[in-house]
Coordinates of C-alpha atoms in Angstrom, one line a residue:
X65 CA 15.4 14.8 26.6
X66 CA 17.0 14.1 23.0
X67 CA 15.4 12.2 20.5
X68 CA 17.7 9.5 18.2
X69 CA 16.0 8.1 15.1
X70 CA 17.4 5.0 14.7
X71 CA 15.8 3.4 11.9
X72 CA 13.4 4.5 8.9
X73 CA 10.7 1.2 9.0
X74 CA 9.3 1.8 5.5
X75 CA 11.7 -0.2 3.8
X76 CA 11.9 -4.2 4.2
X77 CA 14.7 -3.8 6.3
X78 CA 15.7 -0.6 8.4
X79 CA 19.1 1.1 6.8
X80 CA 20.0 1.4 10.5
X81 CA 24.1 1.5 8.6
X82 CA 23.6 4.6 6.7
X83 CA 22.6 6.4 10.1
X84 CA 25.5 5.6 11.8
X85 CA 27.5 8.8 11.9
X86 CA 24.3 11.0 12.2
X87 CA 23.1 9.3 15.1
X88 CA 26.8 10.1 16.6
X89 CA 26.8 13.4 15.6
X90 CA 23.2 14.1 17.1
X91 CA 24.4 12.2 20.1
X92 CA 27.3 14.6 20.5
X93 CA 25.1 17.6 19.6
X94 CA 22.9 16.8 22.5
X95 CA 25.3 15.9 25.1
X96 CA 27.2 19.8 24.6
X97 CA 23.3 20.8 24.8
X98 CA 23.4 19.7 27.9
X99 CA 20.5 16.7 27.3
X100 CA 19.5 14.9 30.4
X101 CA 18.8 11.7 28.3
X102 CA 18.3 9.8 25.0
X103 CA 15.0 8.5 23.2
X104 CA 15.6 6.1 20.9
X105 CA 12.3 6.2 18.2
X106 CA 11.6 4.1 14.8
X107 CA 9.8 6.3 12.3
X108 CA 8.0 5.3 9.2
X109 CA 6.2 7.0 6.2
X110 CA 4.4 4.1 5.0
X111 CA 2.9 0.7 6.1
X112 CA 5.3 -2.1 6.6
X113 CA 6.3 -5.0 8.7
X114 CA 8.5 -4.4 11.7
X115 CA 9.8 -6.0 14.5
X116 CA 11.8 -5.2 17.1
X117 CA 14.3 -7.3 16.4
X118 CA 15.1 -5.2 13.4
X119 CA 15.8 -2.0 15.5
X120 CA 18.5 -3.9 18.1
X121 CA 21.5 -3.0 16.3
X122 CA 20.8 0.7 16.1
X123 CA 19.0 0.8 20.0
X124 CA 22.9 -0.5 20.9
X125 CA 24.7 1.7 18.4
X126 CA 22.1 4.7 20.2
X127 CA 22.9 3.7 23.9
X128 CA 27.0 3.7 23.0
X129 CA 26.2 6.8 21.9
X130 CA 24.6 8.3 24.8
X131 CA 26.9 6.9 27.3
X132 CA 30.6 8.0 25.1
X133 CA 29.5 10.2 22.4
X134 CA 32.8 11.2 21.5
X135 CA 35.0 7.8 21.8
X136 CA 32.4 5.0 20.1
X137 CA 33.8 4.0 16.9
X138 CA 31.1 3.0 14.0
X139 CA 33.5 0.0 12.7
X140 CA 34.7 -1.8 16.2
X141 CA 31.5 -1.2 17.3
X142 CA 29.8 -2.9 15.2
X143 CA 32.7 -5.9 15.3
X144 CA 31.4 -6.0 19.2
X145 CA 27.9 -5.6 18.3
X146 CA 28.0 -9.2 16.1
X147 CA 30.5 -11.0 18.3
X148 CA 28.1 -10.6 21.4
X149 CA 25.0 -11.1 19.7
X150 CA 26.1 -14.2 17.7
X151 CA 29.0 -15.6 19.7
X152 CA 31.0 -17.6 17.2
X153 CA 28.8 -16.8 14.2
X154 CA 29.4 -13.3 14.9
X155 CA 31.4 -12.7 11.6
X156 CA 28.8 -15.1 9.1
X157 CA 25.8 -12.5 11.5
X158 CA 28.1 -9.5 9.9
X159 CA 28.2 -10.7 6.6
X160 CA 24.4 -11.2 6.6
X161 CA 23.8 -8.4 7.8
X162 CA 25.7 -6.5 5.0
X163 CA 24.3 -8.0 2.9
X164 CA 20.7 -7.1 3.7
X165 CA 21.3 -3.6 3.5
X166 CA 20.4 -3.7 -0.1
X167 CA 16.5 -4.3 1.2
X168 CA 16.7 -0.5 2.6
X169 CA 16.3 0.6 -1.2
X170 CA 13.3 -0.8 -1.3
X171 CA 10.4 0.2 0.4
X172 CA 7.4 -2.0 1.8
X173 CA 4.8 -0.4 -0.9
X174 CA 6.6 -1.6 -3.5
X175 CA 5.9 -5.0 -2.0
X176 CA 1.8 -3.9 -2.3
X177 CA 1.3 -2.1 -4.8
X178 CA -0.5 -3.9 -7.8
X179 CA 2.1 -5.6 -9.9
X180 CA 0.3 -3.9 -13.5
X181 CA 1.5 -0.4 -11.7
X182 CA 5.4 -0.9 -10.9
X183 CA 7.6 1.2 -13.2
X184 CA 11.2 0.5 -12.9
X185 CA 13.9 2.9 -14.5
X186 CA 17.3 1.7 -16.1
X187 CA 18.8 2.0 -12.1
X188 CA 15.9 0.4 -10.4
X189 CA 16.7 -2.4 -12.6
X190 CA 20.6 -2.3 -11.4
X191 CA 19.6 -2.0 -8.3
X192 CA 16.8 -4.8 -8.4
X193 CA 19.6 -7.2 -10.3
X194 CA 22.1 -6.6 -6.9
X195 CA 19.3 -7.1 -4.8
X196 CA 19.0 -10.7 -6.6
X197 CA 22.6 -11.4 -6.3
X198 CA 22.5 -10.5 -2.6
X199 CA 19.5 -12.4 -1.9
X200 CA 20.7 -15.2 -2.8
X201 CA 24.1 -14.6 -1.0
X202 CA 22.3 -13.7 2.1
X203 CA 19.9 -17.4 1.4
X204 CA 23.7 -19.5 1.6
X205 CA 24.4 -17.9 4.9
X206 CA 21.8 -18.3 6.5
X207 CA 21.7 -22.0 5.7
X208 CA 25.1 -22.1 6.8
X209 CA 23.7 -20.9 10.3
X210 CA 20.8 -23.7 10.8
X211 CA 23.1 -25.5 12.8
X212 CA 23.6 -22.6 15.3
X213 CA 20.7 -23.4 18.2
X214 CA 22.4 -20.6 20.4
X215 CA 20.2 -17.7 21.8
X216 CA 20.9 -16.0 18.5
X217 CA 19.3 -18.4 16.6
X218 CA 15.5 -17.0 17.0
X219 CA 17.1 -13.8 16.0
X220 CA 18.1 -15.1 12.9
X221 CA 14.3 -16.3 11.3
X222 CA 13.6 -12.5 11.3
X223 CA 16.4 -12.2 9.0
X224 CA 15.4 -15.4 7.1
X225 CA 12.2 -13.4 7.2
X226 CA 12.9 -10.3 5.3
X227 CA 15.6 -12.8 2.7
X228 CA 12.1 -14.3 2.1
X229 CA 10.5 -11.2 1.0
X230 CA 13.4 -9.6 -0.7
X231 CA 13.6 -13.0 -3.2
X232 CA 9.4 -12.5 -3.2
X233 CA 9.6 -8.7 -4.4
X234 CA 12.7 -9.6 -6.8
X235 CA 10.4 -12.6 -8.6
X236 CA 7.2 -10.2 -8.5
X237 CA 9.3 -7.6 -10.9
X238 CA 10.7 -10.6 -12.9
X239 CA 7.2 -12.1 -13.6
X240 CA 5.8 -8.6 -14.3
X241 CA 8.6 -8.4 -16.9
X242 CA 7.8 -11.5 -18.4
X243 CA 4.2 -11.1 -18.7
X244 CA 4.6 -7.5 -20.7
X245 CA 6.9 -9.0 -22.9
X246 CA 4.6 -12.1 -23.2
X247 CA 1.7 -9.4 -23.9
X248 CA 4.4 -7.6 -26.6
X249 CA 4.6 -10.7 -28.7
X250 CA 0.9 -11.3 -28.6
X251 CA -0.2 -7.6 -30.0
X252 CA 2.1 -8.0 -32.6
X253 CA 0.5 -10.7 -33.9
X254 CA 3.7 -13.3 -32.7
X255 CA 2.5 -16.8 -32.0
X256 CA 3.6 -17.8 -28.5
X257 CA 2.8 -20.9 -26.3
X258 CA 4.0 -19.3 -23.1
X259 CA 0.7 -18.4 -21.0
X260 CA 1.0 -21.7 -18.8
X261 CA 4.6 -21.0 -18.2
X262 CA 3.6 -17.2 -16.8
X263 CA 0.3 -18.7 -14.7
X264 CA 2.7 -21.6 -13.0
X265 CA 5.0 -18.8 -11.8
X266 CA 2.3 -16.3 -10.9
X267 CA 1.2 -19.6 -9.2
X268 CA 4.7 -20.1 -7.8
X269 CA 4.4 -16.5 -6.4
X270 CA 1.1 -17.0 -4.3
X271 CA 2.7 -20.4 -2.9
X272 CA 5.6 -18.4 -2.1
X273 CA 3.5 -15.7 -0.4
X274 CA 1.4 -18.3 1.6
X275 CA 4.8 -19.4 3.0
X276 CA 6.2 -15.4 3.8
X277 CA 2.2 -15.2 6.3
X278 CA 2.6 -18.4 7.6
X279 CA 6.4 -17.3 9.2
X280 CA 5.3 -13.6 9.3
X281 CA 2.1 -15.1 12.2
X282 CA 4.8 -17.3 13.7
X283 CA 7.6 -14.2 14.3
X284 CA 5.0 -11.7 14.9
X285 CA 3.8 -14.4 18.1
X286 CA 6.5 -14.4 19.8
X287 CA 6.4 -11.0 21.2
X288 CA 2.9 -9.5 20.0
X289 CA -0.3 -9.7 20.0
X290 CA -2.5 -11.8 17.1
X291 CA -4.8 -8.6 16.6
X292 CA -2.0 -6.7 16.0
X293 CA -0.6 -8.1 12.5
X294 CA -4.5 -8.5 10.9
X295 CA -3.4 -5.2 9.4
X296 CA -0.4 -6.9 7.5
X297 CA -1.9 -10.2 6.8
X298 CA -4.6 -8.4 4.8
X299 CA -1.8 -6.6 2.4
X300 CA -0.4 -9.6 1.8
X301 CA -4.0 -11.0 1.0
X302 CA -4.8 -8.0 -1.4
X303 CA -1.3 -8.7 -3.3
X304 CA -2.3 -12.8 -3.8
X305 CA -6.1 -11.7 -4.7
X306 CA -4.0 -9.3 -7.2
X307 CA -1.9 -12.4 -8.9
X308 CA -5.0 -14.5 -8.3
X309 CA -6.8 -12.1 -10.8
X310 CA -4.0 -11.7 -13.3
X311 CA -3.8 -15.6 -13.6
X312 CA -8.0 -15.3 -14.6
X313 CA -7.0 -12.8 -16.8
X314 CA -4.5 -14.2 -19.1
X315 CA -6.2 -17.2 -19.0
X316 CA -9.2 -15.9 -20.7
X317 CA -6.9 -14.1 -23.2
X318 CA -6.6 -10.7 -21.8
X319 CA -3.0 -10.6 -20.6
X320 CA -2.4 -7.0 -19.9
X321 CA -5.5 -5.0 -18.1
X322 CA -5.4 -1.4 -16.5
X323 CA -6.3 -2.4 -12.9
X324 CA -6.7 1.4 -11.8
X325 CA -10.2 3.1 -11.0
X326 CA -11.8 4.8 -14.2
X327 CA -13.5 7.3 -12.1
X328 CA -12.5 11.0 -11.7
X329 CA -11.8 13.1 -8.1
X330 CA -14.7 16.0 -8.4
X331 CA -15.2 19.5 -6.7
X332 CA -16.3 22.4 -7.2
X333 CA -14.9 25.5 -9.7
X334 CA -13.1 27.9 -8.1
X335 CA -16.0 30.3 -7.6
X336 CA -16.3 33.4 -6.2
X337 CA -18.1 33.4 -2.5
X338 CA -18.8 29.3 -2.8
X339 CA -16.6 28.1 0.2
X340 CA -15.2 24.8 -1.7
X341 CA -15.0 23.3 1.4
X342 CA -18.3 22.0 1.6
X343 CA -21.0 21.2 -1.2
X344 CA -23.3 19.1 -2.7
X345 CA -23.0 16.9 -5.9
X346 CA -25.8 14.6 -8.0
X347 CA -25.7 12.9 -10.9
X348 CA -29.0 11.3 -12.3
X349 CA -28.7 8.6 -14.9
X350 CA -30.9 5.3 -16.4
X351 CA -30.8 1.9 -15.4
X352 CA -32.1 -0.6 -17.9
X353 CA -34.4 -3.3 -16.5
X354 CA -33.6 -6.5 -15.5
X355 CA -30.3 -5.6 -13.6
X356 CA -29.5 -8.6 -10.6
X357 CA -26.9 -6.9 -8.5
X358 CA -26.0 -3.1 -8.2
X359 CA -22.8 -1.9 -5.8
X360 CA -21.3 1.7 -5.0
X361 CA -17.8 2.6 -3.4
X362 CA -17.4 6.4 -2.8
X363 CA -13.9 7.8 -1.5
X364 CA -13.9 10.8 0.5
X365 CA -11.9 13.7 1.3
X366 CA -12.5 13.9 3.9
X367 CA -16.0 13.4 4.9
X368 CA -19.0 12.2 3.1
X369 CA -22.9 12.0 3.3
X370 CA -24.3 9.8 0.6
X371 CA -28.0 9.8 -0.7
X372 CA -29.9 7.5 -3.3
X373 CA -33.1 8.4 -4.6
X374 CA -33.0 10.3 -1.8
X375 CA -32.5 8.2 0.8
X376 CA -29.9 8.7 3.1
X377 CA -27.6 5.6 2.4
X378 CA -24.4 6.0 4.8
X379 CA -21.7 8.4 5.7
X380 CA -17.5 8.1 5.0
X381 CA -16.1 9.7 7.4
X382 CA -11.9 10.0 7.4
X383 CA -10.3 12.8 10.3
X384 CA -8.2 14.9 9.3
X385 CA -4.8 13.0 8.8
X386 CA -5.6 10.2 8.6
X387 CA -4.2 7.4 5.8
X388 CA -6.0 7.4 2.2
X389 CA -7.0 4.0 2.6
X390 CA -9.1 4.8 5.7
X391 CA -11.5 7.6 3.1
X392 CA -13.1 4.3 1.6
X393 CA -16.5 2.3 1.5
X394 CA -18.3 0.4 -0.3
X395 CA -22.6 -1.0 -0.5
X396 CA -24.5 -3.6 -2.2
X397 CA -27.0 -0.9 -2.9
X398 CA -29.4 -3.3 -5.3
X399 CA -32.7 -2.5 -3.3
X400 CA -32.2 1.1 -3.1
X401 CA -31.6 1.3 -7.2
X402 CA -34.9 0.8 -9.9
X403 CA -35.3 0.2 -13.4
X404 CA -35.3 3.8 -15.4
X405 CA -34.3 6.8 -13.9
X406 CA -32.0 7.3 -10.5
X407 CA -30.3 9.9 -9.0
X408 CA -26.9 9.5 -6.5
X409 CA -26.7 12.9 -4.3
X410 CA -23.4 13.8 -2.0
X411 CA -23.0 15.6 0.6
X412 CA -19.4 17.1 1.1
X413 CA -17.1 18.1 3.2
X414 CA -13.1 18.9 3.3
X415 CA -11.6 19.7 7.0
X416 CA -7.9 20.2 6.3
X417 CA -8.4 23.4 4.4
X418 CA -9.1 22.3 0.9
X419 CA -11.9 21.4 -1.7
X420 CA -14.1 19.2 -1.1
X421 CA -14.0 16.3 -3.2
X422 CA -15.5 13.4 -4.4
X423 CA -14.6 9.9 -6.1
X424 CA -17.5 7.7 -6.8
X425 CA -17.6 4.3 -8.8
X426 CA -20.1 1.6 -9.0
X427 CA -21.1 -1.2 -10.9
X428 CA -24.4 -2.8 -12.3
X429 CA -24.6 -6.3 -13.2
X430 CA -27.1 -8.0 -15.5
X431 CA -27.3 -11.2 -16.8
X432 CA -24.7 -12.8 -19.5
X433 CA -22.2 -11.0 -17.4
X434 CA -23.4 -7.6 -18.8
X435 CA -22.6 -5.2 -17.1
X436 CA -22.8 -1.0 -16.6
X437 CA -21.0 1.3 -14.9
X438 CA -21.6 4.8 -12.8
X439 CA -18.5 6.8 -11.8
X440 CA -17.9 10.6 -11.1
X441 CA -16.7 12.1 -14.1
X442 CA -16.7 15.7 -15.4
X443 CA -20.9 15.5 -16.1
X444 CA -21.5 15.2 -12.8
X445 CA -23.8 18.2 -10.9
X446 CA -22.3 20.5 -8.1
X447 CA -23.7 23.8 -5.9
X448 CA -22.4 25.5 -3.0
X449 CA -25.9 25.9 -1.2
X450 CA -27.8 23.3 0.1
X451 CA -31.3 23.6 -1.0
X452 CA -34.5 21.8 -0.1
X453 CA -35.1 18.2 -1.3
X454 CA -31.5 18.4 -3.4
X455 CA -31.1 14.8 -2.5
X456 CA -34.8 14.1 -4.1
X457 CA -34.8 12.3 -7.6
X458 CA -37.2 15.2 -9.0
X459 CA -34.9 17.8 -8.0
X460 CA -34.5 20.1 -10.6
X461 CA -30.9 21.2 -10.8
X462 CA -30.3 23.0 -14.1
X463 CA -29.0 26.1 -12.9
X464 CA -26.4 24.0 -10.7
X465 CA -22.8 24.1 -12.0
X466 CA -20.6 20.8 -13.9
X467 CA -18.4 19.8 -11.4
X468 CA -14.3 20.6 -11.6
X469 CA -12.2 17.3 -11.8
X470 CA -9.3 17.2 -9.3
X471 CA -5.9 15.9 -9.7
X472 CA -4.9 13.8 -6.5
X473 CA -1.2 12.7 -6.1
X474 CA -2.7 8.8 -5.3
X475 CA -3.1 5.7 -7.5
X476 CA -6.4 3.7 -6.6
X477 CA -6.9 0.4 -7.6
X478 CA -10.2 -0.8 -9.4
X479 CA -12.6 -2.5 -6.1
X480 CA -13.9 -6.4 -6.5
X481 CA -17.2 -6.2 -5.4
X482 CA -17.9 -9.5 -5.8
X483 CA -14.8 -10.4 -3.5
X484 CA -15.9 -7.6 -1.1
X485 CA -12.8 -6.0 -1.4
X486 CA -12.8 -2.0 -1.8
X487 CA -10.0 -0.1 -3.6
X488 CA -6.6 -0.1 -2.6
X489 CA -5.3 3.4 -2.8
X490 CA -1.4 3.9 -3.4
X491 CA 0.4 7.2 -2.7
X492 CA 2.7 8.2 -5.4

């Protein structure tokens, strides 16, 4: 049995086009092999919206393959491929679909990740400014199609589909362009009146989102089931919550604010005869009286056993492999904190074969919307041998090491307790 990757589903729409000629050459590869038959497989790196829909142009171009490896032609294939799928909108289907290909440079996170942390170079820009053009080519054909109520008409809302998030993710980069520029005039001391201008399109954008999840539940009916896409409706959540925020912000004056987590990965030091793999960190610190509410989010990697004032609070628990987003948790741990002294103890654990290590931010709110912090930083407390009563607030840990902060390849976006929503964390 040979496997054929059709289609790479991290990017808003599969570039099934560019894999053409390497699906025919691994076709051909496999049939002198002597292969007794073809799988064709979707693979993806990242999380992103597909349907099968998407992957029916290169499961056809696949099965020509496997049945005439050596006589299918890329260009009147895909002439028959339109033509049968379409009937007489065959050609217009073509052009639409060509013109979509410029979605496969982009890739699905870019569509998540907070819009304070997209960098674009001199050719992303080029390539976002075609993407714009194309858009809005691909928009005028497919409202030349709303008269066609063939059987290829369903297939063309999941086109209409990912047109709707390629104009999204072209206006997300616009408005993020216009805010820093807004922000530019402001710090230079520049009079400006365009705040309510940038808050009616960041408005525009979370109408405009509301309208992508409505059609997203509709397509993802029709052939899946509802508990399925929860995963994807809460991205596209996280991203309105995100432009909900930034509209608070610059309406209270602060226009540009760093978004990312201010607290540090921890581990151990490279020590000799300490296995880094698994140890214990505290940190003790003072709470002022008078505090209201008092929350905690710890990120693991991989596995977690958190104490306050020594009492066991909760475990975060990730296996090994799994996504970043799945090392996180958060607790409303106001009961378990007092005025004065307080001590946070971890237990931890690494089981892919590297440190142990530890991110750990919370918040404490008083009233007058003062508030403090606690987040793992280079002060923090670590040892290699679990001892008795390490956990305990009286513990005395002098002879215990300052931790070693750890570079981690991930962006992680600042938590809203309030909102219950824990950090979002972005692979770079």
């Amino acid at each position: 049995l040979f496997v054929l990757p059709i289609a790479d589903g991290s990017s808003l729409l599969p570039d099934i086009g560019a894999r053409l000629f390497p699906l025919q050459r691994a076709a051909r590869s496999a049939a002198e092999a002597g292969a007794a038959g073809f799988l064709a497989a979707e693979f993806s790196d990242s999380e992103g919206v597909s349907f099968e829909a998407f992957q029916r142009y290169g499961q056809a171009f696949a099965g020509a393959c496997a049945w005439s490896p050596n006589s299918v032609e890329p260009a009147a294939f895909d002439r028959d491929f339109f033509a049968r799928s379409f009937g007489e909108n065959g050609q217009q289907a073509g052009l639409l679909d060509a013109l979509l290909l410029d979605l496969a440079d982009f890739k699905w996170q870019k569509l998540w990740e907070h819009p304070y942390m997209l960098d674009l170079t001199r050719t992303d820009w080029s390539r976002l400014r075609r993407l714009e053009r194309r858009m809005m080519l691909a928009r005028a054909v497919l409202d030349s199609l709303k008269s066609a109520r063939d059987a290829s008409f369903e297939q063309l809302d999941y086109l209409r589909f990912a047109v709707m998030n390629g104009q999204w993710l072209v206006k997300k980069y616009r408005t993020v362009e216009k805010i820093r520029h807004f922000a530019a005039h402001l710090q230079n001391g520049e009079a400006t009146d365009g705040a309510s201008e940038i808050v009616n399109t960041c408005l525009e954008l979370v109408e405009d989102l509301n309208e992508i999840v409505e059609t997203l539940q509709l397509l993802w009916l029709r052939s899946n089931r509802s508990e399925d896409v929860s995963h994807f409706l809460d991205l596209y959540e996280l991203q309105s919550n995100y432009w909900q925020e930034i509209i608070e912000q610059i309406q209270s004056g602060n226009v540009l604010f760093d978004p990312r987590l201010p607290s540090r990965w921890i581990a151990h030091p490279a020590v000799a005869g300490v296995d880094r793999g698994h140890v214990f960190f505290r940190k003790t610190f003072d709470l002022r009286p008078g505090f209201r509410k008092a929350y905690l989010q710890a990120i693991g990697d991989t596995y977690l056993k958190v104490y306050v004032n020594g009492a066991f609070l909760d475990e975060v628990i990730s296996n090994p492999g799994r996504a970043w987003r799945d090392r996180v948790k958060m607790w409303d741990v106001t009961k378990a904190l007092r005025p004065g002294k307080n001590v946070i103890a971890v237990e931890a654990q690494n089981f892919e074969g590297a440190a142990a290590a530890l991110n750990l931010y919370g918040e404490v709110e008083y009233e007058f919307g003062r508030s403090r912090t606690i987040a793992s930083d280079p002060y923090w407390k670590t040892s290699g041998v679990e001892e008795q009563n390490w956990q305990a607030l009286g513990f005395f840990d002098i002879q215990w090491l300052n931790v070693q902060p750890e570079e981690k390849h991930v962006r992680i976006i600042r938590p809203d307790f309030e909102g219950r929503r824990p950090s979002r964390i972005e692979e770079q």
